[in-house]
Amino acid sequence: MCAWRRLHRNVRTLRGCFTHGSLNCTAVTQWQPDRCGGLTFCQKLSTGGALRNDFLNELKAQMAAMKKKAADGLPSSNWMPFEINPNLPPETADIVIVGGGVMGWSIAYWLKQKEKFSKKMRVLVVERDPTYSQASTVLSAGGIRQQFSLLENIHLSLESADFMRNINEHLSVVNEDPVDLQFNQSGYLFLASEEVAHIMEQNYNTQRCAGAKVSLFSPQQVKEKFPWINTEGVALASYGLENEGWFDPWSLLNAFRRKAMSMGVIQCFGEVADFRHVKQVLMTKNGEQIDMKTIKSVKVQMLNSLEYQPVECALVVNAAGAFSGKLAKMVGIGLGPKDSLAGFSVPVEPRKRYVYVVHCPDGPGLDSPFLIDYSGVYFRREGLGGNYICGVSPEEAEEPDTSNLEVDHQFFEDKVWPKLANRVPAFEKLKVTSAWAGFYDYNTFDQNGIIGIHPLINNMYFATGFSGHGLQQSPAVGRAVAELILDGEFKTLDLSGLSFRRILTQEPMLEQNIV
């Protein structure tokens, strides 16, 4: 307040100088009354420059002091009361995509790519991790394969492999470097024991009918092609001949993001804290009450701040990965009576998976495949120089704590290394050099993706629950979701079997080749 009083006193002093003629006027020629009865100059008033500069400098200094004092009194000294946060999302958007991983950005790209009319559709992608240090996309093993048991998964991966093979035809940006996924085209090698060999044969027939290039190997053929493998206990093997291997996950995510933003998609780093929705009550023939909801706006909480922005929107895409189930509960999904439609939750939760980086100078060479042992242990080559990554999914009763991404190194000693060294004897001399952990968006119902609109939320679409194969299928899933939104139906691939309906009817689509 003292600063304000000094400021007003200086202004009154300056006015007094004009009134009593104390300023040095050198070019005044005429005074005229203005509309309010005061006096104005007909020609420019030239005053003493030194006095005017002193006043302006003092005014500037007092304003700076007031700004600093106000800022120091607030919870965060970085917040300035006279500045608008440039990172706030827009107040309105046509489509809000929650989740800025590879799935979210793929959907954003395909929405803009398929936009038919004015090219004015406003798409907003909200991501809560600006560093992507905990994003499931970049923490994955980066594999792609067609060796699944369900036709939907095989077709999704075939379409995605074709997209990646021609990625610069889709995601190149003018005056930017071409996309390099660092794709290693080495097939997956699945090993089967006597107990499950018949299932591998069934899967092989399904894969071949769907157009996948896969070959069955006997233990002798495996030994001839990969002499470093111990084939003890192996009854049959399945090897991908093309469109399989591994790539850099960050390169794919960033390529989708760069292209989508060049097409006008808006990026916002924040966390969705709530939804505003309206409700319409319907009654079934049996007298059951059904609450149909429509989301009107999304509340985006800015990171490390008390600020938030409500974003009015026409529809929402839930691509929040491992946390999509939690996001769905904000609209009341799964919170109704257990015997009602509203009682069916989105069965997706985070499951932590460890990835270990090991060094073994005498390990498999450049022809090494992405090997999946029937014990569940896997490994693949990581660059050159005898480096590999490996891991295994834990048993249901041994699922690790998901409150953090800490790595359990004893798990490698007990569960990974013994089985790995048994299959590849050279790995008896390996050394762990680093490790990390990431989350699967694990579908507890049937370990398969959920794609489509929720039956009780008429403007929320889902693309989640892929349980470890979302990265490799993201190009095709993004297009499928865009087709549902803009065309009202699947056009390229019929993925209706992966809708929310199967959860309501309790008809799981079990995928047998989960890594």
XYZ file of C-alpha atoms in Angstrom:
515
model
C 0.000 0.000 0.000
C 2.884 2.361 0.706
C 4.142 1.797 -2.803
C 0.719 2.654 -4.233
C 0.536 5.844 -2.101
C 3.946 6.967 -3.349
C 2.885 6.240 -6.914
C -0.311 8.325 -6.592
C 1.631 11.142 -4.868
C 4.046 11.313 -7.785
C 1.212 11.399 -10.284
C -0.486 14.271 -8.368
C 2.829 16.121 -8.272
C 3.210 15.787 -12.022
C -0.356 17.053 -12.554
C 0.403 19.994 -10.272
C 3.388 20.872 -12.402
C 1.123 21.154 -15.438
C -1.471 23.210 -13.504
C 0.923 25.788 -12.038
C 3.288 25.973 -14.953
C 6.323 24.743 -13.055
C 7.482 22.621 -15.998
C 9.706 24.217 -18.561
C 7.413 24.672 -21.584
C 9.200 25.671 -24.735
C 6.756 25.056 -27.579
C 3.302 25.905 -26.290
C 1.350 28.048 -28.733
C -2.292 27.760 -27.674
C -4.584 26.326 -24.943
C -8.146 25.193 -25.652
C -10.883 23.854 -23.387
C -11.620 20.181 -23.943
C -15.050 18.518 -23.778
C -14.768 18.077 -20.017
C -13.885 21.682 -19.339
C -10.152 21.099 -18.925
C -7.334 22.443 -21.017
C -5.528 20.660 -23.819
C -2.647 21.531 -26.065
C -3.267 22.307 -29.721
C 0.390 21.696 -30.401
C 2.918 19.381 -28.835
C 4.071 20.249 -25.329
C 7.822 20.026 -24.899
C 8.745 19.684 -21.255
C 11.989 19.397 -19.454
C 13.429 16.017 -20.517
C 15.423 15.333 -17.368
C 12.462 15.711 -15.011
C 10.229 13.556 -17.201
C 12.842 10.754 -17.407
C 13.344 10.809 -13.647
C 9.624 10.378 -13.089
C 9.327 7.484 -15.573
C 12.358 5.714 -14.118
C 10.976 6.019 -10.586
C 7.569 4.783 -11.777
C 9.214 1.758 -13.414
C 11.230 0.960 -10.286
C 8.174 1.190 -8.024
C 6.171 -1.125 -10.297
C 9.013 -3.681 -10.237
C 9.196 -3.502 -6.441
C 5.422 -4.015 -6.129
C 5.582 -7.015 -8.468
C 8.390 -8.641 -6.453
C 6.623 -8.043 -3.135
C 3.393 -9.598 -4.419
C 5.238 -12.608 -5.809
C 7.182 -13.207 -2.596
C 3.940 -13.352 -0.646
C 2.483 -16.157 -2.767
C 3.028 -19.941 -2.291
C 5.387 -20.153 -5.242
C 7.830 -17.344 -5.893
C 7.928 -18.292 -9.588
C 4.303 -17.224 -10.078
C 3.891 -13.646 -11.243
C 0.530 -11.923 -10.790
C 0.862 -9.892 -13.981
C 1.684 -12.832 -16.273
C -0.578 -15.408 -17.950
C 0.622 -19.015 -17.958
C 1.425 -19.756 -21.617
C 1.137 -23.518 -20.976
C -2.582 -23.508 -20.213
C -4.672 -25.555 -22.640
C -7.345 -23.812 -24.733
C -10.754 -23.222 -23.190
C -12.451 -25.272 -25.913
C -11.527 -28.264 -28.057
C -13.447 -30.614 -30.285
C -11.622 -33.724 -29.079
C -9.549 -34.162 -25.919
C -7.179 -37.144 -25.921
C -6.075 -38.086 -22.420
C -2.655 -39.710 -22.636
C 0.262 -38.466 -24.695
C 1.949 -41.829 -25.234
C 2.324 -43.413 -28.649
C -1.346 -44.492 -28.662
C -2.664 -41.010 -27.944
C -0.469 -39.352 -30.551
C -1.307 -42.005 -33.139
C -5.010 -41.279 -32.649
C -4.354 -37.537 -32.883
C -2.430 -37.984 -36.140
C -5.105 -40.144 -37.754
C -7.883 -37.749 -36.703
C -6.164 -34.910 -38.534
C -5.170 -37.160 -41.429
C -8.787 -38.273 -41.955
C -10.309 -34.826 -41.393
C -12.454 -34.224 -44.449
C -13.809 -30.715 -44.456
C -12.514 -27.402 -43.139
C -9.383 -28.757 -41.421
C -10.465 -26.739 -38.370
C -11.050 -29.620 -35.960
C -9.282 -28.762 -32.715
C -7.590 -31.786 -31.144
C -5.920 -31.507 -27.730
C -3.530 -34.118 -26.298
C -3.029 -34.002 -22.513
C 0.040 -35.725 -21.060
C 0.981 -35.680 -17.390
C 4.687 -36.558 -17.783
C 6.509 -33.817 -19.747
C 9.820 -35.689 -19.548
C 8.292 -39.044 -20.610
C 10.661 -40.608 -18.077
C 7.864 -42.807 -16.688
C 5.903 -43.289 -19.902
C 5.151 -46.919 -20.742
C 5.947 -46.292 -24.405
C 9.607 -45.449 -23.929
C 10.106 -48.037 -21.170
C 9.025 -50.986 -23.313
C 11.231 -53.539 -25.077
C 10.189 -52.156 -28.460
C 9.256 -55.410 -30.201
C 6.805 -56.060 -33.025
C 5.464 -59.462 -34.051
C 2.565 -61.164 -35.811
C 2.739 -64.360 -33.780
C -0.534 -64.041 -31.886
C -3.422 -66.440 -31.417
C -6.240 -63.985 -32.258
C -6.940 -62.731 -35.758
C -7.549 -59.185 -34.512
C -4.065 -58.980 -33.001
C -2.423 -60.516 -36.064
C -4.122 -58.056 -38.421
C -3.325 -55.094 -36.173
C 0.365 -55.973 -36.131
C 0.488 -56.674 -39.886
C -1.050 -53.268 -40.626
C 1.271 -51.559 -38.133
C 4.336 -53.274 -39.621
C 3.367 -52.010 -43.078
C 2.953 -48.492 -41.660
C 6.399 -48.610 -40.036
C 8.018 -49.990 -43.160
C 6.780 -46.922 -45.067
C 6.823 -44.526 -42.151
C 8.247 -41.539 -44.005
C 5.354 -41.644 -46.433
C 3.086 -41.005 -43.454
C 5.007 -39.066 -40.807
C 7.598 -36.991 -42.657
C 7.525 -33.246 -41.974
C 8.723 -30.620 -44.424
C 12.192 -29.247 -43.595
C 12.657 -31.843 -40.834
C 14.918 -34.898 -40.745
C 13.362 -38.140 -41.995
C 12.070 -40.595 -39.394
C 14.491 -43.365 -38.435
C 12.958 -46.033 -36.208
C 16.253 -47.955 -36.027
C 14.284 -51.038 -37.016
C 16.037 -54.396 -36.590
C 14.276 -56.936 -38.787
C 15.045 -60.063 -36.820
C 12.141 -62.424 -36.286
C 10.632 -63.633 -33.043
C 11.526 -67.215 -32.120
C 8.935 -68.861 -29.862
C 9.926 -72.152 -28.214
C 7.279 -74.661 -27.144
C 7.442 -77.652 -24.828
C 5.676 -80.928 -25.508
C 2.689 -79.811 -23.417
C 1.908 -76.731 -25.523
C 3.247 -77.735 -28.943
C -0.296 -78.392 -30.228
C -1.302 -74.830 -29.303
C 1.672 -73.487 -31.272
C 0.516 -75.477 -34.300
C -2.977 -74.033 -34.020
C -1.584 -70.508 -33.710
C 0.678 -71.120 -36.713
C -2.295 -72.096 -38.887
C -4.207 -68.997 -37.770
C -1.227 -66.761 -38.477
C -0.627 -68.199 -41.942
C -4.292 -67.825 -42.868
C -4.118 -64.166 -41.803
C -1.146 -63.533 -44.080
C 1.727 -63.654 -41.602
C 5.025 -65.122 -42.808
C 5.834 -67.684 -40.127
C 7.663 -71.013 -40.185
C 7.647 -73.981 -37.814
C 11.020 -75.461 -36.804
C 11.848 -78.804 -35.264
C 14.432 -78.840 -32.454
C 17.039 -80.019 -34.977
C 16.263 -77.121 -37.326
C 16.502 -74.681 -34.435
C 19.927 -76.068 -33.556
C 21.117 -75.791 -37.146
C 20.028 -72.154 -37.510
C 20.976 -71.030 -34.000
C 23.696 -73.400 -32.702
C 24.105 -71.399 -29.469
C 20.617 -72.484 -28.255
C 20.206 -75.416 -25.911
C 17.169 -77.234 -27.346
C 16.627 -79.511 -24.362
C 12.892 -79.652 -23.591
C 11.952 -77.950 -26.872
C 9.384 -79.871 -28.932
C 8.563 -77.192 -31.529
C 9.531 -73.638 -32.484
C 7.827 -70.874 -34.438
C 9.931 -68.277 -36.278
C 8.793 -65.026 -37.910
C 10.250 -64.607 -41.385
C 9.349 -60.953 -41.991
C 7.693 -57.894 -40.406
C 9.061 -58.835 -36.997
C 11.875 -57.473 -34.883
C 12.383 -54.424 -32.684
C 12.723 -50.659 -32.987
C 13.247 -47.522 -30.908
C 9.949 -46.689 -29.122
C 10.845 -43.031 -28.542
C 11.457 -42.497 -32.266
C 7.966 -43.756 -33.120
C 6.288 -41.696 -30.397
C 8.160 -38.534 -31.356
C 7.437 -39.074 -35.056
C 3.694 -39.265 -34.387
C 3.858 -36.237 -32.089
C 5.929 -34.107 -34.468
C 3.670 -34.865 -37.421
C 0.430 -34.369 -35.488
C 1.565 -31.011 -34.112
C 2.594 -29.904 -37.596
C -1.011 -30.629 -38.624
C -2.407 -28.432 -35.844
C -2.812 -30.773 -32.867
C -2.337 -28.965 -29.546
C -0.101 -30.401 -26.823
C -0.649 -29.733 -23.128
C 1.327 -31.027 -20.152
C -1.070 -31.420 -17.251
C -3.195 -33.976 -15.444
C -6.891 -34.555 -15.944
C -8.395 -34.051 -12.490
C -12.121 -34.254 -13.181
C -14.910 -34.254 -15.754
C -18.078 -32.202 -15.887
C -20.935 -34.193 -17.339
C -24.687 -34.206 -17.702
C -26.932 -37.197 -17.110
C -29.993 -38.559 -18.873
C -32.041 -41.204 -17.080
C -33.409 -44.066 -19.189
C -35.518 -47.027 -18.199
C -35.197 -50.555 -19.606
C -38.114 -52.905 -20.284
C -37.299 -54.638 -17.012
C -37.633 -51.389 -15.112
C -33.890 -50.950 -14.584
C -32.705 -47.368 -14.448
C -29.769 -46.511 -16.705
C -27.876 -43.242 -16.402
C -26.507 -42.136 -19.785
C -23.786 -39.522 -19.360
C -22.311 -36.955 -21.708
C -19.019 -35.287 -20.859
C -19.156 -31.522 -21.292
C -15.708 -30.450 -20.140
C -12.393 -31.765 -18.877
C -10.608 -30.178 -15.917
C -6.881 -30.044 -16.657
C -4.701 -29.424 -13.609
C -1.385 -27.819 -14.443
C 1.713 -29.586 -13.165
C 3.282 -28.346 -9.908
C 0.725 -25.560 -9.734
C -2.641 -24.660 -8.294
C -3.812 -23.526 -11.712
C -6.291 -25.499 -13.739
C -8.206 -25.018 -16.958
C -11.659 -26.417 -17.779
C -11.701 -27.446 -21.443
C -15.117 -27.704 -23.059
C -15.180 -30.514 -25.615
C -17.395 -32.654 -27.822
C -15.778 -35.970 -26.968
C -12.938 -37.560 -25.002
C -10.537 -40.375 -25.912
C -9.235 -42.378 -22.970
C -5.721 -43.403 -24.011
C -4.279 -43.102 -20.507
C -2.691 -46.542 -20.618
C -2.116 -48.172 -17.254
C -4.171 -45.459 -15.548
C -7.162 -45.506 -17.909
C -9.240 -47.485 -15.420
C -8.666 -44.840 -12.766
C -9.576 -42.119 -15.266
C -12.828 -43.907 -16.132
C -13.895 -43.896 -12.475
C -13.898 -40.085 -12.551
C -17.011 -40.335 -14.737
C -18.548 -42.972 -12.475
C -17.677 -46.015 -14.591
C -17.658 -49.074 -12.332
C -19.058 -47.247 -9.313
C -22.672 -48.402 -9.720
C -24.333 -51.499 -8.260
C -22.377 -54.655 -9.061
C -25.321 -56.296 -10.782
C -25.937 -53.339 -13.115
C -24.278 -51.984 -16.257
C -22.827 -49.134 -14.248
C -21.108 -51.664 -12.002
C -18.769 -52.917 -14.729
C -15.451 -51.141 -14.318
C -12.770 -50.769 -16.961
C -10.597 -53.806 -16.096
C -7.264 -52.100 -16.727
C -4.610 -51.587 -14.087
C -0.841 -50.967 -13.981
C 1.402 -54.032 -13.820
C 5.110 -53.449 -13.306
C 7.594 -55.220 -15.565
C 11.384 -55.249 -15.211
C 13.784 -54.976 -18.139
C 17.432 -55.900 -17.498
C 20.364 -54.892 -19.683
C 23.182 -57.445 -19.670
C 26.599 -57.692 -21.282
C 27.983 -60.983 -22.563
C 30.953 -60.820 -24.994
C 30.463 -64.446 -26.062
C 26.692 -64.194 -26.490
C 24.636 -64.632 -29.700
C 25.665 -62.565 -32.718
C 23.870 -60.334 -35.216
C 21.560 -63.138 -36.356
C 20.051 -63.388 -32.878
C 16.223 -63.365 -32.912
C 13.859 -62.000 -30.295
C 13.691 -65.260 -28.341
C 10.674 -66.205 -26.201
C 11.232 -69.340 -24.138
C 8.270 -71.455 -23.047
C 9.205 -70.568 -19.461
C 8.279 -66.956 -20.269
C 11.856 -65.634 -20.217
C 12.792 -63.503 -23.225
C 15.854 -61.724 -24.578
C 16.956 -59.777 -27.613
C 20.095 -58.080 -28.807
C 20.525 -54.425 -27.823
C 22.787 -52.715 -30.325
C 26.231 -54.163 -30.883
C 29.091 -55.229 -28.654
C 27.492 -58.093 -26.769
C 24.647 -56.171 -25.120
C 21.176 -57.655 -24.601
C 17.933 -56.894 -22.805
C 15.899 -59.587 -21.061
C 13.113 -60.210 -18.586
C 10.087 -62.286 -17.673
C 6.561 -61.558 -16.476
C 6.067 -62.576 -12.817
C 3.478 -65.038 -11.628
C 0.123 -63.588 -10.572
C 0.904 -64.086 -6.894
C 4.287 -62.358 -7.285
C 3.132 -59.149 -8.973
C 5.380 -56.338 -7.678
C 4.295 -53.109 -6.022
C 3.119 -50.506 -8.558
C 3.475 -47.438 -6.352
C 6.949 -46.854 -7.821
C 9.223 -47.907 -10.678
C 12.035 -49.308 -8.574
C 13.801 -52.391 -9.940
C 14.070 -55.644 -7.998
C 17.530 -57.003 -8.871
C 16.979 -60.137 -6.836
C 14.161 -60.992 -9.226
C 16.743 -61.268 -11.999
C 18.932 -63.535 -9.896
C 16.053 -65.835 -8.944
C 13.665 -65.817 -11.913
C 15.466 -64.652 -15.053
C 19.123 -65.653 -15.065
C 18.761 -69.385 -14.294
C 16.266 -69.939 -17.125
C 18.149 -67.676 -19.497
C 21.456 -69.450 -18.903
C 19.776 -72.813 -19.302
C 18.506 -71.868 -22.758
C 21.669 -70.008 -23.850
C 24.695 -71.462 -22.008
C 26.862 -68.482 -22.997
C 24.741 -66.321 -20.684
C 26.187 -68.083 -17.650
C 28.937 -65.454 -17.835
C 26.772 -62.377 -18.371
C 26.931 -59.217 -16.292
C 23.999 -56.919 -15.530
C 24.898 -53.362 -16.563
C 21.599 -51.554 -15.976
C 17.862 -52.085 -15.580
C 14.573 -50.229 -15.606
C 10.893 -50.843 -14.919
C 7.755 -49.814 -16.758
C 4.011 -50.346 -16.574
C 1.808 -52.589 -18.703
C -1.758 -51.332 -19.186
C -2.846 -54.762 -18.092
C -6.355 -55.930 -18.963
C -7.260 -58.270 -16.118
C -10.273 -59.574 -18.059
C -8.552 -61.141 -21.087
C -5.207 -59.359 -21.666
C -6.468 -57.750 -24.875
C -7.095 -54.195 -25.978
C -10.379 -52.357 -25.422
C -11.241 -50.261 -28.467
C -14.380 -48.179 -28.894
C -17.023 -46.149 -27.111
C -18.274 -46.879 -23.625
C -21.953 -47.950 -23.611
C -22.900 -45.585 -20.754
C -20.750 -42.582 -21.699
C -21.860 -41.568 -25.142
C -18.811 -39.440 -25.944
C -15.894 -41.296 -24.323
C -13.846 -43.604 -26.543
C -11.282 -46.108 -25.266
C -7.964 -47.344 -26.604
C -6.374 -49.186 -23.708
C -5.676 -52.536 -22.035
C -3.249 -53.945 -24.615
C -1.211 -55.690 -21.914
C 2.205 -55.213 -23.471
C 1.501 -55.099 -27.224
C 0.032 -51.585 -27.511
C 3.235 -49.992 -28.823
C 3.557 -52.311 -31.793
C -0.134 -52.004 -32.680
C -0.453 -48.248 -32.157
C -0.419 -47.216 -35.856
C -3.352 -49.488 -36.726
C -5.277 -48.838 -33.494
C -4.970 -45.075 -33.975
C -6.520 -45.341 -37.416
C -9.300 -47.618 -36.112
C -10.283 -45.157 -33.365
C -10.248 -42.254 -35.840
C -12.544 -44.255 -38.129
C -14.984 -44.874 -35.280
C -15.064 -41.176 -34.406
C -15.237 -39.680 -37.901
C -16.946 -42.452 -39.890
C -19.037 -44.023 -37.159
C -17.676 -47.515 -37.857
C -14.514 -49.515 -38.498
C -13.452 -49.201 -42.129
C -10.044 -50.838 -42.513
C -10.133 -53.634 -39.919
C -13.163 -55.065 -38.145
C -12.216 -54.726 -34.487
C -15.741 -54.936 -33.086
C -14.669 -58.022 -31.118
C -12.406 -55.779 -29.020
C -15.216 -53.461 -27.941
C -16.474 -52.954 -24.390
C -19.417 -55.242 -25.174
C -17.454 -58.415 -24.430
C -16.840 -57.187 -20.899
C -20.539 -56.584 -20.301
C -21.437 -60.020 -21.670
C -18.496 -61.650 -19.865
C -17.142 -63.219 -23.059
C -13.335 -62.885 -22.896
C -11.166 -62.976 -26.013
C -8.151 -64.704 -24.548
C -4.788 -64.153 -26.243
C -2.483 -67.094 -25.643
C 0.764 -65.476 -26.795
C 1.286 -62.887 -24.075
C 4.902 -62.046 -23.261
